[in-house]
C-alpha atoms as one frame of an Amber mdcrd trajectory, in Angstrom:
protein
   3.293  64.116 -82.035   2.278  60.239 -81.908   1.657  59.469 -78.112   0.282
  55.931 -78.890   2.369  53.060 -78.087   2.680  49.714 -79.983   1.865  46.839
 -78.128   4.088  44.347 -76.802   5.004  41.624 -78.634   6.051  38.419 -76.897
   9.883  36.928 -78.245   9.133  33.963 -80.161  10.750  31.377 -78.015   8.489
  32.085 -75.203   5.100  32.006 -77.240   3.252  28.791 -76.180   1.476  26.787
 -78.904  -1.922  25.936 -78.841  -1.345  22.329 -78.970   1.013  23.010 -75.390
  -1.688  24.597 -74.200  -4.599  21.911 -75.092  -2.306  19.637 -73.669  -1.975
  21.236 -70.556  -5.719  22.108 -70.019  -6.460  17.970 -71.178  -4.259  17.032
 -68.527  -5.704  19.120 -66.051  -8.809  17.457 -66.653  -7.518  14.613 -67.159
  -5.732  14.224 -63.214  -9.133  15.826 -61.824 -10.963  13.154 -63.601  -8.403
  10.234 -62.625  -8.265  11.323 -59.240 -12.208  11.495 -58.982 -12.557   8.099
 -60.468  -9.871   6.870 -57.969 -12.295   8.065 -55.433 -15.416   6.119 -57.103
 -13.497   2.678 -57.545 -12.597   2.758 -53.742 -16.161   3.603 -52.811 -17.565
   0.811 -55.171 -15.114  -1.581 -53.825 -16.503  -0.809 -50.385 -20.279  -0.790
 -51.555 -19.593  -4.508 -53.360 -18.208  -5.977 -50.156 -21.151  -4.034 -48.266
 -23.916  -5.394 -49.956 -21.807  -8.866 -49.947 -21.641  -8.711 -46.237 -25.431
  -7.634 -45.925 -27.225 -10.866 -46.188 -25.533 -12.468 -43.031 -27.483  -9.678
 -40.818 -30.395 -10.529 -42.417 -33.383 -13.151 -40.565 -35.072 -15.749 -41.549
 -38.361 -15.419 -44.272 -41.035 -17.991 -43.927 -43.593 -17.713 -46.609 -46.666
 -19.566 -47.192 -46.284 -22.567 -49.941 -49.533 -24.859 -49.785 -52.040 -26.429
 -47.937 -52.882 -30.513 -47.857 -55.822 -31.835 -46.232 -54.658 -35.046 -44.542
 -58.269 -36.495 -44.169 -57.835 -37.966 -41.032 -58.031 -37.249 -37.399 -54.983
 -35.323 -35.819 -55.661 -37.399 -32.543 -54.669 -40.217 -35.175 -51.390 -39.056
 -35.770 -48.325 -39.996 -33.352 -45.934 -37.470 -35.438 -45.008 -36.844 -39.457
 -41.891 -35.939 -41.438 -40.730 -34.400 -44.729 -38.509 -35.823 -47.028 -35.586
 -34.944 -48.076 -37.168 -32.983 -51.000 -40.870 -32.115 -48.935 -42.438 -33.919
 -51.712 -43.728 -36.796 -50.150 -44.444 -36.546 -46.237 -45.428 -39.262 -44.057
 -47.542 -39.286 -41.227 -47.010 -41.968 -38.605 -50.375 -43.248 -37.091 -50.939
 -44.258 -33.475 -51.857 -47.857 -34.830 -47.875 -47.805 -36.482 -49.157 -47.855
 -40.097 -47.714 -44.942 -42.422 -49.201 -43.102 -45.071 -47.079 -40.851 -47.467
 -48.753 -38.012 -49.236 -47.581 -37.450 -52.791 -47.373 -33.702 -53.027 -46.319
 -33.440 -56.634 -47.393 -36.443 -58.386 -50.698 -38.295 -59.085 -50.535 -41.403
 -56.611 -52.267 -39.557 -53.895 -51.572 -41.673 -50.672 -49.149 -44.291 -50.082
 -50.243 -46.824 -46.970 -47.838 -48.901 -45.334 -49.863 -51.151 -42.876 -46.904
 -53.622 -42.174 -43.998 -51.333 -40.515 -43.730 -54.335 -37.334 -44.175 -57.811
 -37.392 -47.515 -58.798 -35.842 -47.760 -60.714 -32.994 -47.532 -57.869 -30.336
 -49.625 -55.368 -29.089 -47.999 -51.681 -29.338 -48.470 -49.648 -26.184 -45.993
 -46.586 -27.540 -44.840 -45.408 -30.448 -41.564 -42.550 -30.435 -40.410 -41.082
 -33.739 -36.285 -39.809 -33.857 -36.313 -37.376 -36.820 -32.541 -36.987 -37.014
 -32.133 -40.740 -37.485 -35.640 -41.315 -39.176 -35.893 -44.103 -36.676 -39.357
 -45.152 -35.680 -39.477 -46.837 -32.187 -42.562 -48.907 -30.774 -43.211 -50.696
 -27.723 -45.490 -53.086 -26.440 -47.438 -54.417 -23.645 -45.416 -57.315 -23.133
 -42.153 -55.720 -22.758 -40.675 -55.839 -25.672 -39.335 -53.237 -28.384 -38.783
 -52.870 -32.268 -37.448 -50.004 -34.379 -37.944 -48.875 -38.278 -35.900 -46.762
 -40.273 -37.528 -44.567 -42.454 -35.980 -43.901 -45.732 -36.421 -42.684 -49.337
 -35.129 -43.631 -52.391 -35.028 -41.384 -55.940 -35.682 -42.922 -59.285 -35.256
 -41.438 -62.662 -37.633 -42.343 -65.509 -36.048 -42.355 -69.391 -37.286 -38.613
 -69.301 -35.280 -37.741 -66.672 -38.436 -36.942 -64.088 -37.520 -38.124 -60.530
 -39.803 -40.012 -58.447 -39.296 -40.655 -54.558 -40.174 -43.921 -53.211 -40.537
 -45.001 -49.679 -38.115 -47.371 -48.006 -38.900 -49.007 -44.303 -35.978 -51.043
 -42.970 -37.884 -53.090 -39.908 -36.459 -55.001 -36.546 -37.292 -58.322 -34.556
 -38.948 -57.902 -31.517 -36.731 -57.571 -28.441 -37.411 -58.442 -25.156 -36.452
 -55.355 -23.279 -38.147 -56.464 -20.210 -38.002 -60.035 -18.605 -40.731 -59.269
 -15.992 -43.692 -59.344 -18.778 -43.951 -55.196 -18.000 -46.102 -53.147 -20.464
 -43.460 -50.628 -21.953 -45.227 -46.931 -21.156 -42.076 -44.703 -23.098 -39.161
 -46.176 -25.293 -36.382 -44.368 -27.230 -33.868 -46.101 -29.057 -30.187 -45.045
 -30.923 -27.570 -46.403 -32.604 -24.124 -45.553 -33.618 -21.067 -46.890 -35.229
 -20.027 -49.146 -32.053 -22.881 -49.081 -29.954 -27.449 -49.924 -30.348 -29.070
 -48.977 -26.525 -32.680 -49.138 -25.787 -34.239 -47.148 -22.727 -37.723 -47.503
 -21.774 -40.102 -46.579 -18.833 -41.914 -50.224 -17.746 -44.957 -50.303 -15.889
 -45.471 -53.727 -13.913 -48.955 -55.454 -12.766 -48.686 -52.991  -9.833 -48.518
 -49.924 -11.606 -44.832 -49.295 -10.282 -42.609 -47.753 -12.611 -39.243 -49.238
 -13.743 -36.238 -47.564 -15.799 -34.831 -50.637 -18.401 -31.929 -50.420 -20.632
 -30.514 -52.975 -23.061 -27.803 -53.056 -25.695 -27.706 -54.577 -29.165 -25.041
 -56.730 -30.420 -24.190 -57.713 -34.383 -21.580 -59.273 -35.381 -19.848 -58.794
 -38.724 -18.110 -60.845 -41.200 -14.653 -60.926 -42.472 -16.345 -58.920 -45.512
 -18.190 -55.695 -43.704 -21.657 -57.492 -43.966 -23.628 -57.124 -40.799 -24.767
 -60.099 -39.207 -27.984 -60.957 -36.745 -28.586 -58.746 -34.072 -29.162 -59.887
 -30.799 -29.468 -58.628 -26.953 -26.223 -57.741 -25.393 -26.339 -56.486 -21.770
 -29.142 -55.877 -19.543 -29.507 -52.676 -17.339 -31.955 -51.981 -14.639 -31.738
 -48.472 -13.860 -34.586 -47.989 -11.106 -32.561 -48.274  -8.089 -30.610 -44.997
  -9.134 -34.355 -43.271  -9.352 -36.575 -42.330  -6.840 -38.886 -40.124  -8.316
 -41.566 -40.565 -10.757 -40.250 -40.132 -14.979 -41.872 -38.821 -17.641 -39.610
 -39.449 -20.186 -36.252 -41.198 -21.472 -34.102 -39.754 -24.132 -31.771 -41.891
 -25.578 -28.940 -40.400 -27.686 -28.268 -41.296 -31.550 -25.308 -42.815 -30.671
 -26.585 -44.993 -28.637 -23.407 -44.115 -25.682 -25.756 -41.849 -22.957 -29.192
 -41.877 -21.657 -31.562 -39.092 -20.080 -34.048 -40.093 -17.345 -36.259 -36.764
 -17.109 -38.321 -37.106 -13.556 -41.817 -34.754 -13.253 -40.333 -32.800 -10.851
 -37.616 -31.536 -12.913 -34.769 -33.718 -12.250 -32.504 -34.925 -14.925 -30.278
 -37.693 -15.017 -27.302 -38.749 -16.739 -26.042 -42.066 -17.353 -22.967 -42.983
 -19.745 -22.748 -46.348 -20.959 -18.614 -46.831 -21.342 -16.207 -49.812 -20.863
 -19.121 -52.064 -20.976 -21.063 -50.608 -18.026 -24.179 -48.002 -17.923 -23.059
 -45.847 -14.749 -24.892 -42.572 -13.453 -23.037 -39.828 -14.156 -24.464 -36.209
 -12.895 -28.148 -35.018 -11.845 -28.954 -31.677 -12.434 -32.243 -29.387 -12.492
 -32.490 -27.513 -15.731 -35.372 -25.209 -13.818 -33.919 -24.941 -10.663 -33.874
 -21.433 -10.214 -37.096 -20.912 -10.753 -40.747 -21.581  -8.748 -41.939 -24.135
 -11.118 -38.653 -26.504 -11.767 -41.049 -28.995 -14.135 -39.961 -29.643 -17.694
 -42.244 -29.471 -20.238 -39.819 -31.136 -22.904 -36.186 -32.510 -23.356 -34.767
 -33.663 -26.601 -31.305 -33.785 -28.257 -30.310 -31.233 -30.810 -28.125 -32.320
 -33.513 -24.942 -33.952 -32.555 -26.449 -35.069 -29.116 -24.118 -32.795 -27.211
 -26.713 -30.292 -26.432 -30.266 -30.704 -24.942 -33.267 -28.256 -25.175 -35.413
 -27.663 -22.555 -38.269 -26.229 -21.955 -40.719 -25.270 -19.182 -44.181 -25.135
 -18.869 -44.117 -21.274 -18.295 -42.027 -21.104 -21.197 -38.741 -20.626 -20.477
 -36.059 -21.900 -22.506 -32.957 -23.127 -22.023 -30.086 -25.218 -23.735 -27.791
 -27.345 -21.723 -23.914 -28.605 -23.064 -21.613 -31.313 -22.374 -18.496 -29.717
 -21.438 -15.357 -30.863 -19.443 -15.345 -30.232 -16.112 -12.265 -29.175 -15.013
 -12.829 -30.006 -11.284 -14.395 -33.222 -12.008 -12.226 -33.783 -14.804 -15.268
 -35.367 -16.594 -17.947 -34.185 -19.127 -20.862 -32.895 -17.614 -23.990 -30.680
 -18.640 -24.092 -27.087 -18.106 -26.236 -24.615 -19.131 -24.880 -22.823 -22.155
 -27.688 -20.528 -23.784 -31.026 -19.066 -22.656 -33.379 -17.971 -24.861 -36.180
 -15.571 -24.539 -39.256 -17.132 -23.040 -42.145 -18.614 -25.516 -45.702 -16.734
 -25.129 -47.237 -20.311 -24.339 -45.683 -23.696 -23.360 -44.325 -25.757 -25.888
 -46.220 -28.475 -27.373 -43.764 -29.869 -29.979 -40.050 -29.674 -30.631 -38.137
 -30.570 -33.677 -34.607 -30.558 -34.681 -33.036 -29.275 -37.891 -30.787 -32.182
 -39.689 -28.619 -29.619 -41.488 -27.291 -26.985 -38.762 -28.240 -26.793 -34.718
 -31.496 -24.821 -35.779 -34.701 -26.217 -33.926 -38.464 -25.316 -34.080 -41.033
 -24.979 -31.242 -44.393 -24.448 -31.709 -47.192 -23.514 -29.143 -51.198 -23.420
 -29.008 -50.993 -21.127 -32.266 -47.153 -20.216 -31.960 -43.893 -21.128 -33.880
 -40.849 -19.807 -32.923 -37.799 -21.216 -35.224 -34.167 -20.911 -33.283 -30.530
 -21.300 -33.629 -28.254 -22.560 -30.706 -24.850 -21.709 -31.518 -25.805 -17.712
 -31.818 -28.508 -17.992 -29.139 -31.040 -16.014 -31.999 -34.382 -16.230 -32.992
 -34.260 -16.325 -36.565 -38.201 -16.409 -36.808 -41.278 -16.397 -34.859 -45.194
 -15.741 -35.846 -48.534 -16.380 -34.358 -51.207 -18.316 -36.353 -55.096 -18.271
 -36.715 -54.626 -21.998 -36.470 -54.152 -24.232 -33.499 -50.937 -25.812 -34.235
 -49.807 -29.759 -33.359 -46.836 -30.530 -34.569 -43.770 -28.526 -36.267 -41.191
 -29.818 -38.927 -38.108 -28.327 -40.393 -37.497 -29.694 -44.023 -34.128 -31.479
 -44.093 -32.682 -29.171 -46.735 -33.195 -25.885 -44.419 -35.633 -24.903 -46.787
 -39.330 -25.374 -45.715 -41.391 -25.596 -42.707 -44.257 -27.867 -42.355 -47.012
 -26.960 -39.710 -49.450 -29.508 -39.064 -53.246 -27.970 -37.210 -55.293 -30.023
 -34.881 -57.981 -29.990 -37.798 -55.625 -32.109 -39.817 -54.468 -30.024 -42.553
 -50.792 -29.541 -43.507 -49.525 -26.511 -43.705 -46.173 -26.095 -45.879 -43.898
 -23.068 -45.958 -40.960 -21.849 -47.786 -37.841 -21.090 -45.657 -35.166 -18.812
 -46.761 -32.464 -18.530 -44.178 -29.362 -19.154 -45.876 -27.230 -17.826 -43.172
 -28.555 -18.783 -39.379 -25.245 -19.282 -37.949 -24.466 -15.672 -38.780 -25.325
 -12.331 -36.526 -23.070  -9.719 -34.663 -22.735 -11.903 -31.649 -21.515 -14.892
 -33.992 -18.794 -12.377 -35.426 -17.861  -9.924 -32.278 -19.511 -11.607 -29.084
 -18.381 -14.077 -27.088 -19.948 -17.957 -27.834 -20.373 -21.168 -25.719 -19.687
 -23.654 -27.750 -20.597 -27.089 -27.671 -17.486 -29.085 -26.285 -15.745 -25.993
 -24.899 -15.578 -25.550 -21.035 -16.690 -21.558 -21.138 -17.415 -18.839 -23.553
 -14.849 -17.455 -25.815 -13.834 -16.014 -29.280 -12.946 -18.993 -31.887 -12.356
 -19.266 -35.422 -13.016 -22.653 -36.762 -14.990 -22.767 -40.028 -14.888 -26.299
 -40.888 -15.048 -29.251 -39.002 -14.862 -33.755 -39.848 -18.511 -33.960 -38.998
 -21.837 -32.796 -40.346 -23.058 -31.627 -36.718 -20.196 -29.417 -36.235 -20.470
 -25.802 -34.743 -19.045 -23.208 -37.514 -17.110 -20.724 -34.878 -16.647 -17.672
 -36.803 -15.931 -14.960 -34.832 -13.397 -12.697 -36.124 -11.929 -11.270 -32.877
  -9.110 -13.805 -33.214  -8.385 -12.399 -36.752  -8.177  -8.956 -35.676  -6.138
  -9.192 -32.818  -3.917 -11.454 -35.101  -3.761  -8.508 -37.381  -2.792  -6.152
 -34.778  -0.042  -8.786 -33.249   1.697  -9.421 -36.430   1.781  -5.286 -37.366
   2.721  -4.689 -33.241   5.945  -6.697 -33.754   6.714  -5.844 -37.443   6.469
  -2.296 -36.679   8.625  -2.874 -33.625  11.419  -4.301 -35.321  11.185  -2.127
 -38.556  10.661   1.449 -37.268  13.775   1.964 -34.852  15.714   0.797 -38.324
  14.327   2.572 -40.512  13.890   6.116 -39.014  17.523   5.812 -37.884  18.811
   4.480 -41.020  16.697   7.531 -42.818  17.829  10.026 -40.549  21.694   8.718
 -40.804  21.299   8.685 -44.617  19.561  12.307 -44.703  22.026  13.783 -42.085
  25.188  12.135 -42.049  25.947   9.821 -44.871  28.332  11.126 -47.166  26.705
  12.439 -50.445  28.257   9.822 -52.906  27.417   7.181 -50.581  23.879   8.022
 -50.127  23.312   8.228 -53.811  24.009   4.137 -54.123  22.044   3.503 -50.751
  18.752   4.947 -51.282  18.258   3.390 -54.551  19.045  -0.073 -53.161  16.989
   0.868 -50.167  13.955   1.609 -52.963  14.563  -1.665 -54.929  14.664  -3.687
 -51.634  10.744  -2.485 -51.236   9.842  -4.010 -55.013  11.027  -7.699 -53.194
   7.913 -10.034 -53.740   6.496 -11.187 -50.529   6.123 -14.859 -51.506   9.692
 -14.562 -51.830  10.255 -13.239 -48.142   7.604 -15.598 -47.094   9.194 -18.301
 -48.645  12.929 -17.475 -47.009  10.924 -17.495 -43.574   9.714 -20.480 -43.636
  12.228 -22.452 -44.867  15.294 -20.770 -43.927  14.949 -18.337 -41.495  12.592
 -20.509 -39.237  14.240 -23.613 -38.749  17.504 -20.987 -38.117  16.270 -19.050
 -35.077  14.078 -22.420 -34.143  17.723 -24.324 -32.823  19.491 -20.579 -32.223
  16.589 -18.614 -29.799  19.383 -17.597 -27.397  21.792 -16.611 -30.281  18.934
 -14.464 -31.918  18.304 -12.823 -28.682  22.066 -11.708 -28.127  22.254 -10.449
 -31.202  18.927  -8.245 -30.787  20.422  -6.742 -27.895  24.297  -6.783 -28.471
  24.459  -5.019 -32.018  22.505  -1.743 -30.838  24.015  -1.894 -27.008  27.034
  -2.099 -29.484  26.684   0.106 -31.596  25.534   2.787 -28.682  28.528   1.930
 -26.931  31.146   2.496 -29.745  29.366   5.664 -30.497  29.902   7.189 -26.684
  33.769   5.715 -26.847  33.790   7.471 -30.556  32.655  11.098 -29.006  35.672
  10.273 -26.322  38.288  10.083 -28.708  40.723  13.311 -29.412  39.405  15.852
 -32.107  42.372  15.091 -34.254  41.772  11.455 -34.339  38.287  12.058 -34.979
  38.812  14.323 -38.229  40.890  11.951 -39.842  37.699  10.038 -40.621  35.661
  11.789 -43.064  32.739  12.597 -42.106  29.820  10.656 -42.932  32.259   7.620
 -43.327  32.287   6.528 -39.703  30.123   3.403 -40.369  33.296   2.060 -42.368
  35.195   1.981 -38.774  31.925   0.470 -37.120  31.282  -2.044 -39.629  34.464
  -4.998 -38.771  33.736  -4.438 -34.802  29.939  -5.072 -35.638  31.054  -8.075
 -37.459  33.005  -9.545 -34.402  30.156  -8.237 -31.904  27.645 -10.694 -34.414
  30.042 -13.478 -34.224  30.649 -13.364 -30.411  26.625 -13.111 -29.984  25.770
 -16.136 -32.120  28.420 -18.276 -30.701  27.857 -17.528 -27.194  24.173 -18.333
 -27.959  24.460 -22.588 -26.910  26.504 -20.992 -23.377  23.572 -18.481 -22.430
  20.890 -21.104 -23.230  22.903 -24.032 -20.899  23.468 -21.090 -18.178  19.812
 -19.606 -18.123  17.521 -22.129 -20.038  17.777 -25.470 -18.662  14.357 -27.504
 -18.011  13.526 -30.956 -17.211  12.996 -32.729 -20.185   9.281 -34.171 -19.758
   9.874 -37.520 -21.822  13.208 -38.443 -19.981  12.971 -36.721 -16.624  16.859
 -35.095 -17.468  17.472 -31.728 -17.019  18.530 -30.523 -20.624  19.198 -27.004
 -22.176  16.420 -26.131 -24.379  15.059 -22.685 -24.607  11.844 -24.432 -26.740
  10.718 -26.265 -23.802  12.150 -23.652 -21.426   9.840 -21.169 -22.847   6.506
 -22.727 -22.437   7.288 -24.423 -18.647   8.552 -21.255 -17.485   5.579 -19.203
 -18.822   2.921 -21.380 -19.570   2.454 -19.929 -23.010   2.972 -21.943 -26.164
   6.095 -21.972 -28.559   6.332 -22.930 -31.890   9.026 -22.618 -34.851   6.779
 -20.565 -37.102   5.989 -17.932 -34.297   5.844 -13.639 -34.312   9.288 -13.279
 -33.800   9.894 -15.027 -37.322   6.992 -12.709 -39.111   7.608  -9.583 -37.132
  11.751  -9.822 -38.054  10.263 -11.039 -42.368   7.565  -8.438 -42.565   9.638
  -5.830 -40.588  11.785  -6.189 -43.316   9.456  -5.749 -45.898   8.042  -2.449
 -44.435  11.450  -1.102 -43.741  12.267  -0.034 -47.165   8.934   2.282 -47.289
   9.517   3.759 -43.938  12.973   4.952 -44.815  12.339   6.255 -48.539   9.205
   8.456 -47.221  11.189   9.217 -44.112  14.320  10.254 -45.844  12.533  12.322
 -48.458  11.259  14.464 -45.497  14.330  14.722 -43.716  16.359  15.677 -46.639
  13.849  18.122 -47.744  14.264  20.125 -44.304  15.628  23.781 -45.896  19.337
  24.030 -45.628  18.977  27.445 -44.118  17.879  25.992 -41.236  20.357  23.083
 -40.724  22.950  25.784 -41.403  21.469  28.130 -38.938  21.608  25.854 -36.283
  25.193  24.803 -36.888  25.979  28.443 -36.971  24.887  28.695 -33.811  26.673
  26.218 -31.911  24.676  22.948 -32.505  26.524  19.847 -33.384  25.116  17.822
 -36.355  23.286  15.223 -34.010  21.393  18.261 -31.907  20.394  19.706 -35.220
  19.550  16.729 -36.494  17.183  15.746 -33.440  15.725  19.386 -32.762  15.788
  21.327 -35.847  15.183  18.170 -38.744  12.903  15.814 -36.830  10.377  18.152
 -35.552  10.285  20.378 -39.171  10.104  16.421 -41.394   7.617  14.899 -38.460
   4.591  15.639 -40.531   6.247  13.184 -43.962   7.645  10.875 -40.849   4.266
  10.329 -39.549   2.790   9.523 -43.213   5.917   6.975 -43.559   4.711   5.347
 -40.376   1.208   5.132 -41.284   2.180   3.810 -45.032   4.313   1.444 -43.694
   1.209   0.149 -41.110  -1.116   0.059 -43.824   1.589  -2.242 -45.768   1.880
  -4.790 -42.581  -1.650  -4.740 -42.245  -2.565  -6.109 -45.490   0.067  -8.349
 -45.832  -0.799 -11.650 -46.774   2.299 -14.496 -48.214   4.370 -13.595 -45.601
   1.940 -14.051 -42.885   0.326 -17.250 -44.337   4.554 -18.730 -44.861   5.995
 -18.072 -42.156   3.231 -18.760 -39.519   1.597 -22.107 -38.347  -1.518 -19.901
 -39.573  -3.573 -20.524 -36.016  -6.087 -18.228 -34.550  -5.220 -17.918 -31.128
  -5.508 -14.353 -29.142  -2.309 -14.067 -27.268   0.633 -11.801 -27.771   3.118
 -14.373 -26.939   5.904 -13.628 -29.292   6.801 -17.264 -29.671   3.503 -18.091
 -30.904   1.892 -17.731 -34.150  -1.114 -16.016 -35.687  -3.681 -15.439 -38.002
  -4.443 -12.374 -39.669  -7.622 -11.134 -41.729  -5.931 -11.140 -45.182  -4.184
 -14.259 -44.369  -7.641 -16.013 -43.640  -9.126 -14.525 -46.685  -6.184 -16.009
 -48.380  -6.083 -19.501 -46.889 -10.142 -19.964 -46.375 -11.237 -18.337 -49.847
 -10.474 -21.346 -52.438 -12.902 -23.676 -49.964 -15.180 -21.569 -49.223 -18.703
 -22.121 -51.063 -19.984 -19.067 -53.397 -22.080 -16.827 -51.675 -22.548 -19.509
 -48.376 -21.781 -18.045 -45.154 -18.297 -18.697 -44.755 -18.140 -17.048 -48.264
 -19.536 -13.886 -46.768 -17.699 -13.804 -43.898 -14.811 -13.543 -45.436 -16.049
 -10.556 -47.411 -16.532  -9.256 -43.995 -13.255  -9.648 -42.719 -12.480  -7.954
 -46.073 -14.534  -4.845 -44.608 -13.459  -5.286 -41.154  -9.760  -4.718 -42.988
 -10.864  -2.145 -44.994 -12.874  -0.135 -42.200  -9.472  -0.415 -40.213  -7.245
   1.131 -42.534  -9.397   3.695 -43.673 -10.220   5.306 -39.933  -6.221   4.748
 -39.361  -5.202   6.665 -42.387  -7.772   9.394 -41.763  -6.924   9.544 -38.080
  -3.228   9.647 -39.642  -4.195  12.509 -42.417  -5.870  14.407 -39.533  -2.294
  14.473 -37.491  -0.022  14.965 -40.427  -1.852  18.351 -41.280  -1.702  19.358
 -37.573   1.983  18.541 -37.343   2.560  19.751 -40.915   0.718  23.489 -39.665
   2.987  23.303 -36.317   6.331  22.768 -37.941   5.766  24.639 -41.236   8.733
  26.657 -42.173   8.044  30.355 -43.366   8.948  31.054 -47.205
């Protein structure tokens, strides 16, 4: 007897071919590799954005470039400056002559000894680097000014050569009393030309004189002869010794600096020069004296330093109590290690350079940061910032010029600029503001991301407020109550709705919904209240009906009976809106003084909040319309996948369909429902086109439902086409993308953790 058993032979129909096994293994590896690739791609995007943002938080880099001997004593030098290309610096001598040093060519030294017309003995010289104005005062009470400029010429070989240009004025009689000018300053704008000076009479007494200059223009725009306009004697307003006067570059205000630290502000308006304000920049210190006081680019702010090295900035802003523009302290920097000897403002931005005996500090006004500072082995006489903000020049006490390469592409950036409160020029207080561009070169970029973050949360909040109740209740009704045949029609329809392009929804919101709601806000509010209220009352009434009447309507078809009544309610609510408005929303028309019914005027009058046509209500409704299909589809799948045995068991124990849905289905499907909410939240946070088209894109910080907003994603879409490549705005927009990336990553991570906990808590036992 043979006990050896034959091996079992698998039937042919159950055999798996080698190709099938190979393909199955391939797909397993492919899915794994694909998953890893997706993670790597996401991390790659994060790394790319991170390295685009990183330069925003780096300080300035200053490296030596060259040294040049000026071959003259530093005592002879009043000031010096760099041209736009830092190739032909100019030295201003104490006799009023100019000496240009050719750093790249073979021209050596170019001298100009006839800047001002002869015939006057110069007693003082003052140079305004912001407008390249050299102002001279004479011993006979006259002043003159010269404009220093440059011209670039190109020869046949396209080699650039820089040529200096000087335009001088005649001498103007600033003082009629034959007084010697001790200090003089001059400024001119489009409409004002003003000079102010400290004059000394024969007895040694100080007098503060100011004059305006007038220039007649022809019909063709040409300038005529400049003549003296009005004269002002400011001496009666000043009772202390004066060390300096500063005239703004636009010639509309004068600062008189006292030797004991008092500053007097004179404003020229309506043809008169009046005293507006007196203040002490260092009044809370033991030593109130002022070491230096100079205008920052734009003439709105003044940089003050004290003999002890304190550095403060005062800016003009509207004083709410006085109703006038007054100076108030907006910035206070770290102290200098030694008193400032020289000050130089940046021409391209709000930077400025302070130099001491052997210390230089580059500071940025807007963000209140020190971009760079260093101690040197030589004594510094003067310092200059290149016009393109790419060079620094220091003049030592031996007459040697030290030229440095400056690399600081993003001085207006930093943590405080993006996430901190900043007191910007012209603002009454510190605030979070986004305003990336302005109409003039002296504009301060305002790059706070806080209004954009709040705008993103605001838009998401109103979208979810509208979408979540509708989507979840619709998913609950469809999965648990709706007739199965209709469910096969409703669910695909909702999924198709999710594919609607955002630009179409935004277009409808901007051109159809916003104008419609704008004139019918009370009607819309009645609809929002009336529809759910009537539906709730209808459900209560339905439950009160006898059972034999309710059984005549097939289960899941109750909405057929509700629909016509709901249409009637919508019609009534819409037409009751004007009556509702005339009853509750009456306000006085500010233009006519009449009492009218207008919700758009009533809302700002009653709440103090603004009202705009394209507002959060429109965004919430339309963006909610885009989010509803996503939440509905995932939530409905989760509820439909609850085991039938659990529903049947609940119904068998006597629970109603509603009790079963609330107490059995919802907790069991809670993990999937939570996932649907988070995916819908992510869709709302990242929405762009609806927000761009349906709001005014104003970066406000309130949660007023009748005002707009600007979100991070919409800001990127709006600003990126105008942002210079690798500029500060360009990288700031990437920072906004990084913030959005981190927000969604953290929210999704927390959501996944909570989802797993819900899943473990309510998982069914197989």
